[in-house]
């Protein structure tokens, strides 16, 4: 399962997110962006002239302002993390399902692997909606959440399948409308993060550590799946190195002296998808970069040893980061 960001970006495979972004960049040079599309881009912090905003800066800006939605805000049913929907007590919060024109085709795409059938389903998805931009791209948001939910609920094979499906959708949208492709890619990152954060944020009202999910094995499985899906998205170059770096920081906060075994296993799982040296991409050079790399490598080795040392155990242990700091 291990791979590197560098390998993903050197691949010429048509299912690599990097290649799709290059194609979008080429198309936008000859594409007149309508006023509706321009509003859609700026609403999601995307600059059609700056491809860096497509990949990382738009998400980082959103993340700085992001706050986990409150229970009273859960009025869009399936367009919310599984952790929150499972704990919502508001009447009707989990009972209304959103139905989009692409729903049936999406289900078909998650159940087939034969190339022709998959391409047919993807084409049906992309052409299903008359207006993907309606209600500030609500159909695109629904599609992004559908990808995340299907991946998290499925096993390892489904997570890989959905990650590759997401990139193929990204490429298919690029051929129809580069703007829709960019917005879909950005919303996918945000939805994947919200799902991950809902499970793993320390002290979160619906987090894995809350009383809501105490000793809940199914919740733990879903939480771990949210980590693996981030790994798969990184694997197919649909998110930048800063994305798993943010995830690692949330799993093992630098100020925390104690972490749960489950957190360490999640860190080990995320590391299995990447070469830690590639996580420094985008980090300014100098002493800070070298220090970060040293901590990441030590964290990787420590979690490999600790996270699998007590299978089935639910206990807390000293944070690997605190060990790293103590050793310096």
Tab-separated table of N, CA and C in Angstrom, residues 152-315:
chain	number	residue	atom	x	y	z
A	152	UNK	N	-15.728	5.519	3.538
A	152	UNK	CA	-15.591	5.273	4.976
A	152	UNK	C	-16.389	4.051	5.410
A	153	UNK	N	-17.565	3.862	4.833
A	153	UNK	CA	-18.383	2.702	5.194
A	153	UNK	C	-17.857	1.411	4.582
A	154	UNK	N	-17.127	1.518	3.480
A	154	UNK	CA	-16.617	0.335	2.797
A	154	UNK	C	-15.301	-0.140	3.399
A	155	UNK	N	-14.791	-1.239	2.883
A	155	UNK	CA	-13.511	-1.765	3.336
A	155	UNK	C	-12.359	-1.118	2.590
A	156	UNK	N	-11.164	-1.701	2.757
A	156	UNK	CA	-9.978	-1.139	2.125
A	156	UNK	C	-10.109	-1.077	0.608
A	157	UNK	N	-10.658	-2.117	0.006
A	157	UNK	CA	-10.811	-2.131	-1.450
A	157	UNK	C	-11.737	-1.014	-1.920
A	158	UNK	N	-12.793	-0.755	-1.159
A	158	UNK	CA	-13.726	0.299	-1.540
A	158	UNK	C	-13.086	1.676	-1.406
A	159	UNK	N	-12.255	1.867	-0.385
A	159	UNK	CA	-11.581	3.152	-0.225
A	159	UNK	C	-10.688	3.447	-1.421
A	160	UNK	N	-9.959	2.443	-1.875
A	160	UNK	CA	-9.115	2.613	-3.055
A	160	UNK	C	-9.969	2.861	-4.291
A	161	UNK	N	-11.048	2.107	-4.431
A	161	UNK	CA	-11.928	2.247	-5.592
A	161	UNK	C	-12.538	3.650	-5.643
A	162	UNK	N	-13.008	4.144	-4.504
A	162	UNK	CA	-13.643	5.461	-4.475
A	162	UNK	C	-12.618	6.568	-4.726
A	163	UNK	N	-11.411	6.408	-4.195
A	163	UNK	CA	-10.370	7.409	-4.448
A	163	UNK	C	-10.079	7.504	-5.942
A	164	UNK	N	-9.963	6.355	-6.592
A	164	UNK	CA	-9.720	6.351	-8.032
A	164	UNK	C	-10.946	6.853	-8.798
A	165	UNK	N	-12.133	6.518	-8.306
A	165	UNK	CA	-13.364	7.014	-8.920
A	165	UNK	C	-13.425	8.534	-8.823
A	166	UNK	N	-13.029	9.072	-7.677
A	166	UNK	CA	-13.047	10.525	-7.487
A	166	UNK	C	-12.138	11.221	-8.491
A	167	UNK	N	-10.969	10.628	-8.746
A	167	UNK	CA	-10.060	11.245	-9.707
A	167	UNK	C	-10.621	11.151	-11.120
A	168	UNK	N	-11.269	10.046	-11.426
A	168	UNK	CA	-11.893	9.905	-12.751
A	168	UNK	C	-13.045	10.901	-12.914
A	169	UNK	N	-13.794	11.118	-11.850
A	169	UNK	CA	-14.848	12.137	-11.898
A	169	UNK	C	-14.232	13.524	-12.089
A	170	UNK	N	-13.153	13.758	-11.396
A	170	UNK	CA	-12.415	15.017	-11.514
A	170	UNK	C	-12.011	15.253	-12.969
A	171	UNK	N	-11.480	14.206	-13.607
A	171	UNK	CA	-11.083	14.315	-15.001
A	171	UNK	C	-12.266	14.473	-15.939
A	172	UNK	N	-13.358	13.770	-15.645
A	172	UNK	CA	-14.556	13.866	-16.491
A	172	UNK	C	-15.168	15.260	-16.402
A	173	UNK	N	-15.205	15.822	-15.194
A	173	UNK	CA	-15.706	17.189	-15.041
A	173	UNK	C	-14.806	18.174	-15.787
A	174	UNK	N	-13.505	17.913	-15.782
A	174	UNK	CA	-12.560	18.816	-16.442
A	174	UNK	C	-12.858	18.942	-17.929
A	175	UNK	N	-13.322	17.855	-18.534
A	175	UNK	CA	-13.642	17.878	-19.960
A	175	UNK	C	-14.921	18.663	-20.233
A	176	UNK	N	-15.846	18.635	-19.273
A	176	UNK	CA	-17.116	19.344	-19.433
A	176	UNK	C	-17.004	20.800	-18.984
A	177	UNK	N	-16.411	20.982	-17.813
A	177	UNK	CA	-16.258	22.324	-17.248
A	177	UNK	C	-15.109	22.322	-16.245
A	178	UNK	N	-13.975	22.954	-16.574
A	178	UNK	CA	-12.850	23.018	-15.640
A	178	UNK	C	-13.249	23.585	-14.281
A	179	UNK	N	-14.176	24.525	-14.279
A	179	UNK	CA	-14.604	25.146	-13.024
A	179	UNK	C	-15.271	24.121	-12.113
A	180	UNK	N	-16.156	23.307	-12.653
A	180	UNK	CA	-16.823	22.286	-11.842
A	180	UNK	C	-15.811	21.271	-11.319
A	181	UNK	N	-14.806	20.963	-12.127
A	181	UNK	CA	-13.767	20.033	-11.687
A	181	UNK	C	-13.020	20.593	-10.483
A	182	UNK	N	-12.646	21.858	-10.548
A	182	UNK	CA	-11.917	22.483	-9.448
A	182	UNK	C	-12.749	22.521	-8.176
A	183	UNK	N	-14.008	22.895	-8.304
A	183	UNK	CA	-14.878	22.981	-7.128
A	183	UNK	C	-15.102	21.596	-6.530
A	184	UNK	N	-15.310	20.584	-7.378
A	184	UNK	CA	-15.493	19.224	-6.867
A	184	UNK	C	-14.253	18.757	-6.114
A	185	UNK	N	-13.067	18.985	-6.686
A	185	UNK	CA	-11.839	18.574	-6.018
A	185	UNK	C	-11.660	19.250	-4.675
A	186	UNK	N	-12.000	20.528	-4.601
A	186	UNK	CA	-11.876	21.265	-3.351
A	186	UNK	C	-12.888	20.774	-2.319
A	187	UNK	N	-14.126	20.568	-2.735
A	187	UNK	CA	-15.155	20.089	-1.807
A	187	UNK	C	-14.844	18.692	-1.300
A	188	UNK	N	-14.236	17.865	-2.137
A	188	UNK	CA	-13.867	16.517	-1.708
A	188	UNK	C	-12.865	16.578	-0.566
A	189	UNK	N	-11.876	17.450	-0.665
A	189	UNK	CA	-10.900	17.598	0.416
A	189	UNK	C	-11.582	18.063	1.698
A	190	UNK	N	-12.477	19.028	1.564
A	190	UNK	CA	-13.140	19.572	2.750
A	190	UNK	C	-14.030	18.528	3.424
A	191	UNK	N	-14.754	17.759	2.629
A	191	UNK	CA	-15.637	16.732	3.198
A	191	UNK	C	-14.820	15.629	3.865
A	192	UNK	N	-13.724	15.221	3.226
A	192	UNK	CA	-12.858	14.197	3.816
A	192	UNK	C	-12.297	14.690	5.144
A	193	UNK	N	-11.941	15.972	5.199
A	193	UNK	CA	-11.412	16.523	6.446
A	193	UNK	C	-12.491	16.586	7.520
A	194	UNK	N	-13.676	17.039	7.176
A	194	UNK	CA	-14.751	17.127	8.166
A	194	UNK	C	-15.067	15.760	8.761
A	195	UNK	N	-15.088	14.731	7.919
A	195	UNK	CA	-15.351	13.376	8.407
A	195	UNK	C	-14.251	12.938	9.363
A	196	UNK	N	-13.013	13.139	8.957
A	196	UNK	CA	-11.859	12.771	9.782
A	196	UNK	C	-11.861	13.545	11.096
A	197	UNK	N	-12.062	14.850	11.018
A	197	UNK	CA	-12.028	15.702	12.199
A	197	UNK	C	-13.141	15.359	13.186
A	198	UNK	N	-14.321	15.045	12.662
A	198	UNK	CA	-15.446	14.723	13.544
A	198	UNK	C	-15.121	13.530	14.438
A	199	UNK	N	-14.380	12.564	13.902
A	199	UNK	CA	-14.034	11.372	14.679
A	199	UNK	C	-12.862	11.609	15.625
A	200	UNK	N	-11.866	12.374	15.194
A	200	UNK	CA	-10.584	12.389	15.890
A	200	UNK	C	-10.269	13.655	16.669
A	201	UNK	N	-11.021	14.732	16.501
A	201	UNK	CA	-10.719	15.967	17.235
A	201	UNK	C	-10.861	15.727	18.737
A	202	UNK	N	-9.819	16.009	19.481
A	202	UNK	CA	-9.831	15.795	20.925
A	202	UNK	C	-10.885	16.676	21.591
A	203	UNK	N	-11.734	16.056	22.374
A	203	UNK	CA	-12.767	16.801	23.077
A	203	UNK	C	-13.982	17.130	22.248
A	204	UNK	N	-14.025	16.635	21.005
A	204	UNK	CA	-15.173	16.905	20.155
A	204	UNK	C	-16.440	16.275	20.709
A	205	UNK	N	-17.556	16.956	20.510
A	205	UNK	CA	-18.826	16.484	21.063
A	205	UNK	C	-19.216	15.120	20.510
A	206	UNK	N	-18.806	14.842	19.256
A	206	UNK	CA	-19.164	13.572	18.632
A	206	UNK	C	-17.934	12.734	18.312
A	207	UNK	N	-16.802	13.057	18.919
A	207	UNK	CA	-15.555	12.384	18.575
A	207	UNK	C	-15.512	10.967	19.129
A	208	UNK	N	-14.536	10.229	18.662
A	208	UNK	CA	-14.359	8.844	19.093
A	208	UNK	C	-14.107	8.753	20.597
A	209	UNK	N	-13.494	9.791	21.170
A	209	UNK	CA	-13.176	9.784	22.598
A	209	UNK	C	-14.339	10.229	23.478
A	210	UNK	N	-15.440	10.661	22.871
A	210	UNK	CA	-16.583	11.131	23.653
A	210	UNK	C	-17.371	9.956	24.224
A	211	UNK	N	-18.219	10.256	25.191
A	211	UNK	CA	-19.045	9.210	25.801
A	211	UNK	C	-20.029	8.622	24.797
A	212	UNK	N	-20.331	9.377	23.751
A	212	UNK	CA	-21.284	8.911	22.733
A	212	UNK	C	-20.827	7.609	22.091
A	213	UNK	N	-19.514	7.505	21.846
A	213	UNK	CA	-18.997	6.332	21.135
A	213	UNK	C	-18.068	5.476	21.993
A	214	UNK	N	-18.186	5.600	23.310
A	214	UNK	CA	-17.349	4.806	24.203
A	214	UNK	C	-17.544	3.312	23.956
A	215	UNK	N	-16.444	2.597	23.773
A	215	UNK	CA	-16.433	1.141	23.560
A	215	UNK	C	-17.270	0.724	22.344
A	216	UNK	N	-17.365	1.596	21.371
A	216	UNK	CA	-18.138	1.307	20.162
A	216	UNK	C	-17.182	0.878	19.058
A	217	UNK	N	-17.125	-0.426	18.798
A	217	UNK	CA	-16.181	-0.959	17.822
A	217	UNK	C	-16.508	-0.491	16.405
A	218	UNK	N	-17.783	-0.375	16.077
A	218	UNK	CA	-18.167	0.079	14.744
A	218	UNK	C	-17.712	1.520	14.520
A	219	UNK	N	-17.852	2.358	15.547
A	219	UNK	CA	-17.400	3.746	15.436
A	219	UNK	C	-15.894	3.801	15.224
A	220	UNK	N	-15.161	2.945	15.931
A	220	UNK	CA	-13.704	2.900	15.763
A	220	UNK	C	-13.332	2.498	14.343
A	221	UNK	N	-14.055	1.537	13.791
A	221	UNK	CA	-13.787	1.106	12.414
A	221	UNK	C	-14.023	2.248	11.420
A	222	UNK	N	-15.116	2.996	11.620
A	222	UNK	CA	-15.410	4.126	10.739
A	222	UNK	C	-14.348	5.216	10.879
A	223	UNK	N	-13.927	5.459	12.109
A	223	UNK	CA	-12.892	6.473	12.346
A	223	UNK	C	-11.591	6.091	11.649
A	224	UNK	N	-11.211	4.826	11.756
A	224	UNK	CA	-9.993	4.361	11.089
A	224	UNK	C	-10.131	4.439	9.572
A	225	UNK	N	-11.321	4.174	9.071
A	225	UNK	CA	-11.555	4.259	7.628
A	225	UNK	C	-11.393	5.692	7.128
A	226	UNK	N	-11.779	6.666	7.957
A	226	UNK	CA	-11.621	8.066	7.551
A	226	UNK	C	-10.148	8.424	7.395
A	227	UNK	N	-9.299	7.805	8.207
A	227	UNK	CA	-7.852	8.020	8.097
A	227	UNK	C	-7.314	7.376	6.822
A	228	UNK	N	-7.731	6.149	6.574
A	228	UNK	CA	-7.250	5.432	5.396
A	228	UNK	C	-7.679	6.114	4.104
A	229	UNK	N	-8.874	6.701	4.101
A	229	UNK	CA	-9.328	7.360	2.880
A	229	UNK	C	-8.469	8.585	2.578
A	230	UNK	N	-8.033	9.293	3.618
A	230	UNK	CA	-7.102	10.397	3.396
A	230	UNK	C	-5.824	9.867	2.761
A	231	UNK	N	-5.366	8.710	3.251
A	231	UNK	CA	-4.183	8.095	2.660
A	231	UNK	C	-4.377	7.758	1.195
A	232	UNK	N	-5.558	7.251	0.860
A	232	UNK	CA	-5.833	6.900	-0.539
A	232	UNK	C	-5.915	8.145	-1.418
A	233	UNK	N	-6.523	9.217	-0.910
A	233	UNK	CA	-6.590	10.459	-1.678
A	233	UNK	C	-5.191	11.013	-1.919
A	234	UNK	N	-4.339	10.916	-0.917
A	234	UNK	CA	-2.948	11.345	-1.062
A	234	UNK	C	-2.231	10.458	-2.077
A	235	UNK	N	-2.527	9.199	-2.035
A	235	UNK	CA	-1.895	8.220	-2.922
A	235	UNK	C	-2.163	8.516	-4.395
A	236	UNK	N	-3.370	9.003	-4.711
A	236	UNK	CA	-3.708	9.306	-6.104
A	236	UNK	C	-3.564	10.799	-6.410
A	237	UNK	N	-2.839	11.506	-5.545
A	237	UNK	CA	-2.519	12.922	-5.762
A	237	UNK	C	-3.743	13.820	-5.813
A	238	UNK	N	-4.746	13.515	-5.003
A	238	UNK	CA	-5.922	14.386	-4.915
A	238	UNK	C	-5.839	15.345	-3.728
A	239	UNK	N	-4.785	15.221	-2.933
A	239	UNK	CA	-4.557	16.180	-1.857
A	239	UNK	C	-3.050	16.369	-1.706
A	240	UNK	N	-2.611	17.533	-1.243
A	240	UNK	CA	-1.188	17.841	-1.136
A	240	UNK	C	-0.579	17.283	0.142
A	241	UNK	N	0.759	17.314	0.287
A	241	UNK	CA	1.405	16.834	1.514
A	241	UNK	C	0.922	17.549	2.766
A	242	UNK	N	0.495	18.802	2.633
A	242	UNK	CA	0.015	19.532	3.809
A	242	UNK	C	-1.233	18.897	4.403
A	243	UNK	N	-1.995	18.168	3.588
A	243	UNK	CA	-3.233	17.551	4.075
A	243	UNK	C	-2.939	16.466	5.110
A	244	UNK	N	-2.112	15.444	4.799
A	244	UNK	CA	-1.789	14.466	5.840
A	244	UNK	C	-0.987	15.068	6.987
A	245	UNK	N	-0.205	16.130	6.721
A	245	UNK	CA	0.501	16.788	7.823
A	245	UNK	C	-0.498	17.349	8.826
A	246	UNK	N	-1.558	17.978	8.321
A	246	UNK	CA	-2.604	18.494	9.209
A	246	UNK	C	-3.275	17.365	9.977
A	247	UNK	N	-3.486	16.240	9.292
A	247	UNK	CA	-4.114	15.092	9.947
A	247	UNK	C	-3.226	14.546	11.061
A	248	UNK	N	-1.921	14.462	10.807
A	248	UNK	CA	-0.986	13.982	11.824
A	248	UNK	C	-0.970	14.917	13.029
A	249	UNK	N	-1.041	16.213	12.768
A	249	UNK	CA	-1.043	17.185	13.865
A	249	UNK	C	-2.290	17.045	14.726
A	250	UNK	N	-3.421	16.734	14.102
A	250	UNK	CA	-4.655	16.561	14.864
A	250	UNK	C	-4.630	15.253	15.655
A	251	UNK	N	-4.057	14.204	15.070
A	251	UNK	CA	-4.008	12.910	15.749
A	251	UNK	C	-3.080	12.933	16.957
A	252	UNK	N	-1.972	13.647	16.839
A	252	UNK	CA	-1.006	13.731	17.939
A	252	UNK	C	-0.654	15.193	18.190
A	253	UNK	N	-1.510	15.923	18.888
A	253	UNK	CA	-1.248	17.344	19.147
A	253	UNK	C	0.085	17.542	19.853
A	254	UNK	N	0.831	18.569	19.461
A	254	UNK	CA	2.170	18.801	20.018
A	254	UNK	C	2.124	19.125	21.510
A	255	UNK	N	0.997	19.669	21.994
A	255	UNK	CA	0.905	20.042	23.402
A	255	UNK	C	0.350	18.922	24.273
A	256	UNK	N	-0.001	17.821	23.652
A	256	UNK	CA	-0.589	16.721	24.413
A	256	UNK	C	0.499	15.769	24.903
A	257	UNK	N	0.488	15.482	26.203
A	257	UNK	CA	1.466	14.554	26.770
A	257	UNK	C	1.001	13.116	26.670
A	258	UNK	N	-0.312	12.915	26.511
A	258	UNK	CA	-0.843	11.560	26.478
A	258	UNK	C	-1.779	11.408	25.289
A	259	UNK	N	-1.685	10.271	24.645
A	259	UNK	CA	-2.564	9.966	23.520
A	259	UNK	C	-3.077	8.542	23.675
A	260	UNK	N	-4.174	8.243	23.013
A	260	UNK	CA	-4.740	6.900	23.067
A	260	UNK	C	-4.038	5.998	22.064
A	261	UNK	N	-4.006	4.710	22.380
A	261	UNK	CA	-3.426	3.726	21.469
A	261	UNK	C	-4.082	3.831	20.098
A	262	UNK	N	-5.399	4.080	20.079
A	262	UNK	CA	-6.104	4.185	18.804
A	262	UNK	C	-5.537	5.310	17.940
A	263	UNK	N	-5.149	6.420	18.573
A	263	UNK	CA	-4.563	7.526	17.816
A	263	UNK	C	-3.243	7.107	17.180
A	264	UNK	N	-2.445	6.378	17.934
A	264	UNK	CA	-1.148	5.945	17.418
A	264	UNK	C	-1.314	4.956	16.272
A	265	UNK	N	-2.295	4.085	16.386
A	265	UNK	CA	-2.547	3.156	15.283
A	265	UNK	C	-2.979	3.928	14.032
A	266	UNK	N	-3.787	4.975	14.230
A	266	UNK	CA	-4.227	5.789	13.096
A	266	UNK	C	-3.038	6.493	12.445
A	267	UNK	N	-2.113	6.987	13.271
A	267	UNK	CA	-0.902	7.618	12.737
A	267	UNK	C	-0.094	6.609	11.934
A	268	UNK	N	0.057	5.404	12.489
A	268	UNK	CA	0.784	4.365	11.768
A	268	UNK	C	0.119	4.012	10.455
A	269	UNK	N	-1.210	3.984	10.456
A	269	UNK	CA	-1.955	3.688	9.234
A	269	UNK	C	-1.713	4.757	8.178
A	270	UNK	N	-1.727	6.027	8.593
A	270	UNK	CA	-1.516	7.124	7.650
A	270	UNK	C	-0.094	7.107	7.102
A	271	UNK	N	0.874	6.811	7.964
A	271	UNK	CA	2.263	6.742	7.518
A	271	UNK	C	2.476	5.631	6.498
A	272	UNK	N	1.662	4.588	6.550
A	272	UNK	CA	1.852	3.463	5.637
A	272	UNK	C	1.591	3.842	4.183
A	273	UNK	N	0.949	4.978	3.967
A	273	UNK	CA	0.640	5.416	2.605
A	273	UNK	C	1.718	6.325	2.015
A	274	UNK	N	2.706	6.662	2.781
A	274	UNK	CA	3.611	7.711	2.306
A	274	UNK	C	5.033	7.544	2.816
A	275	UNK	N	5.932	8.200	2.120
A	275	UNK	CA	7.312	8.340	2.539
A	275	UNK	C	7.377	9.621	3.362
A	276	UNK	N	7.745	9.540	4.662
A	276	UNK	CA	7.756	10.743	5.496
A	276	UNK	C	8.563	11.893	4.903
A	277	UNK	N	9.587	11.586	4.099
A	277	UNK	CA	10.406	12.652	3.522
A	277	UNK	C	9.603	13.531	2.578
A	278	UNK	N	8.539	12.954	1.974
A	278	UNK	CA	7.726	13.734	1.047
A	278	UNK	C	6.763	14.662	1.778
A	279	UNK	N	6.580	14.437	3.075
A	279	UNK	CA	5.676	15.293	3.842
A	279	UNK	C	6.243	16.691	4.049
A	280	UNK	N	7.533	16.862	3.769
A	280	UNK	CA	8.148	18.175	3.939
A	280	UNK	C	7.930	19.068	2.732
A	281	UNK	N	7.296	18.532	1.672
A	281	UNK	CA	7.023	19.342	0.487
A	281	UNK	C	6.151	20.530	0.878
A	282	UNK	N	6.599	21.719	0.539
A	282	UNK	CA	5.837	22.921	0.870
A	282	UNK	C	6.246	23.555	2.181
A	283	UNK	N	7.113	22.871	2.965
A	283	UNK	CA	7.607	23.444	4.213
A	283	UNK	C	8.837	24.281	3.899
A	284	UNK	N	8.918	25.538	4.367
A	284	UNK	CA	10.073	26.390	4.078
A	284	UNK	C	11.377	25.708	4.458
A	285	UNK	N	12.413	25.920	3.656
A	285	UNK	CA	13.710	25.307	3.918
A	285	UNK	C	14.371	25.974	5.114
A	286	UNK	N	15.421	25.336	5.623
A	286	UNK	CA	16.140	25.882	6.756
A	286	UNK	C	16.072	24.966	7.959
A	287	UNK	N	16.408	25.522	9.117
A	287	UNK	CA	16.442	24.725	10.341
A	287	UNK	C	15.072	24.175	10.694
A	288	UNK	N	14.016	24.966	10.443
A	288	UNK	CA	12.665	24.509	10.759
A	288	UNK	C	12.285	23.278	9.972
A	289	UNK	N	12.686	23.231	8.711
A	289	UNK	CA	12.383	22.082	7.858
A	289	UNK	C	13.100	20.840	8.368
A	290	UNK	N	14.392	20.991	8.713
A	290	UNK	CA	15.170	19.855	9.207
A	290	UNK	C	14.594	19.333	10.519
A	291	UNK	N	14.175	20.247	11.392
A	291	UNK	CA	13.602	19.839	12.675
A	291	UNK	C	12.299	19.093	12.477
A	292	UNK	N	11.456	19.594	11.552
A	292	UNK	CA	10.178	18.934	11.277
A	292	UNK	C	10.413	17.532	10.732
A	293	UNK	N	11.398	17.392	9.828
A	293	UNK	CA	11.674	16.087	9.238
A	293	UNK	C	12.160	15.108	10.293
A	294	UNK	N	13.004	15.580	11.200
A	294	UNK	CA	13.502	14.710	12.264
A	294	UNK	C	12.356	14.217	13.137
A	295	UNK	N	11.428	15.110	13.471
A	295	UNK	CA	10.287	14.726	14.305
A	295	UNK	C	9.370	13.751	13.582
A	296	UNK	N	9.150	13.994	12.287
A	296	UNK	CA	8.283	13.103	11.523
A	296	UNK	C	8.865	11.701	11.442
A	297	UNK	N	10.171	11.604	11.203
A	297	UNK	CA	10.807	10.292	11.095
A	297	UNK	C	10.773	9.559	12.431
A	298	UNK	N	11.014	10.294	13.517
A	298	UNK	CA	10.959	9.660	14.835
A	298	UNK	C	9.531	9.264	15.185
A	299	UNK	N	8.590	10.119	14.844
A	299	UNK	CA	7.181	9.796	15.093
A	299	UNK	C	6.783	8.550	14.328
A	300	UNK	N	7.264	8.432	13.092
A	300	UNK	CA	6.956	7.262	12.274
A	300	UNK	C	7.465	5.989	12.916
A	301	UNK	N	8.721	6.003	13.372
A	301	UNK	CA	9.292	4.796	13.967
A	301	UNK	C	8.655	4.471	15.309
A	302	UNK	N	8.342	5.505	16.099
A	302	UNK	CA	7.721	5.271	17.398
A	302	UNK	C	6.319	4.702	17.265
A	303	UNK	N	5.544	5.242	16.351
A	303	UNK	CA	4.177	4.751	16.191
A	303	UNK	C	4.158	3.352	15.610
A	304	UNK	N	5.124	3.032	14.757
A	304	UNK	CA	5.200	1.677	14.213
A	304	UNK	C	5.383	0.667	15.339
A	305	UNK	N	6.199	1.028	16.334
A	305	UNK	CA	6.450	0.113	17.443
A	305	UNK	C	5.307	0.107	18.454
A	306	UNK	N	4.804	1.301	18.811
A	306	UNK	CA	3.794	1.398	19.866
A	306	UNK	C	2.410	0.989	19.391
A	307	UNK	N	2.034	1.459	18.206
A	307	UNK	CA	0.647	1.305	17.764
A	307	UNK	C	0.225	-0.138	17.609
A	308	UNK	N	1.158	-1.021	17.317
A	308	UNK	CA	0.805	-2.420	17.102
A	308	UNK	C	1.286	-3.328	18.233
A	309	UNK	N	1.760	-2.721	19.333
A	309	UNK	CA	2.318	-3.520	20.418
A	309	UNK	C	1.255	-4.137	21.307
A	310	UNK	N	0.043	-3.591	21.278
A	310	UNK	CA	-1.020	-4.100	22.155
A	310	UNK	C	-2.325	-4.176	21.399
A	311	UNK	N	-2.449	-5.098	20.450
A	311	UNK	CA	-3.684	-5.184	19.664
A	311	UNK	C	-4.903	-5.393	20.542
A	312	UNK	N	-5.957	-4.625	20.232
A	312	UNK	CA	-7.201	-4.764	20.980
A	312	UNK	C	-7.227	-3.966	22.265
A	313	UNK	N	-6.098	-3.338	22.591
A	313	UNK	CA	-6.030	-2.592	23.839
A	313	UNK	C	-6.659	-1.215	23.689
A	314	UNK	N	-7.316	-0.763	24.739
A	314	UNK	CA	-7.843	0.599	24.769
A	314	UNK	C	-7.272	1.264	26.010
A	315	UNK	N	-6.153	1.943	25.829
A	315	UNK	CA	-5.498	2.605	26.945
A	315	UNK	C	-4.738	3.814	26.416
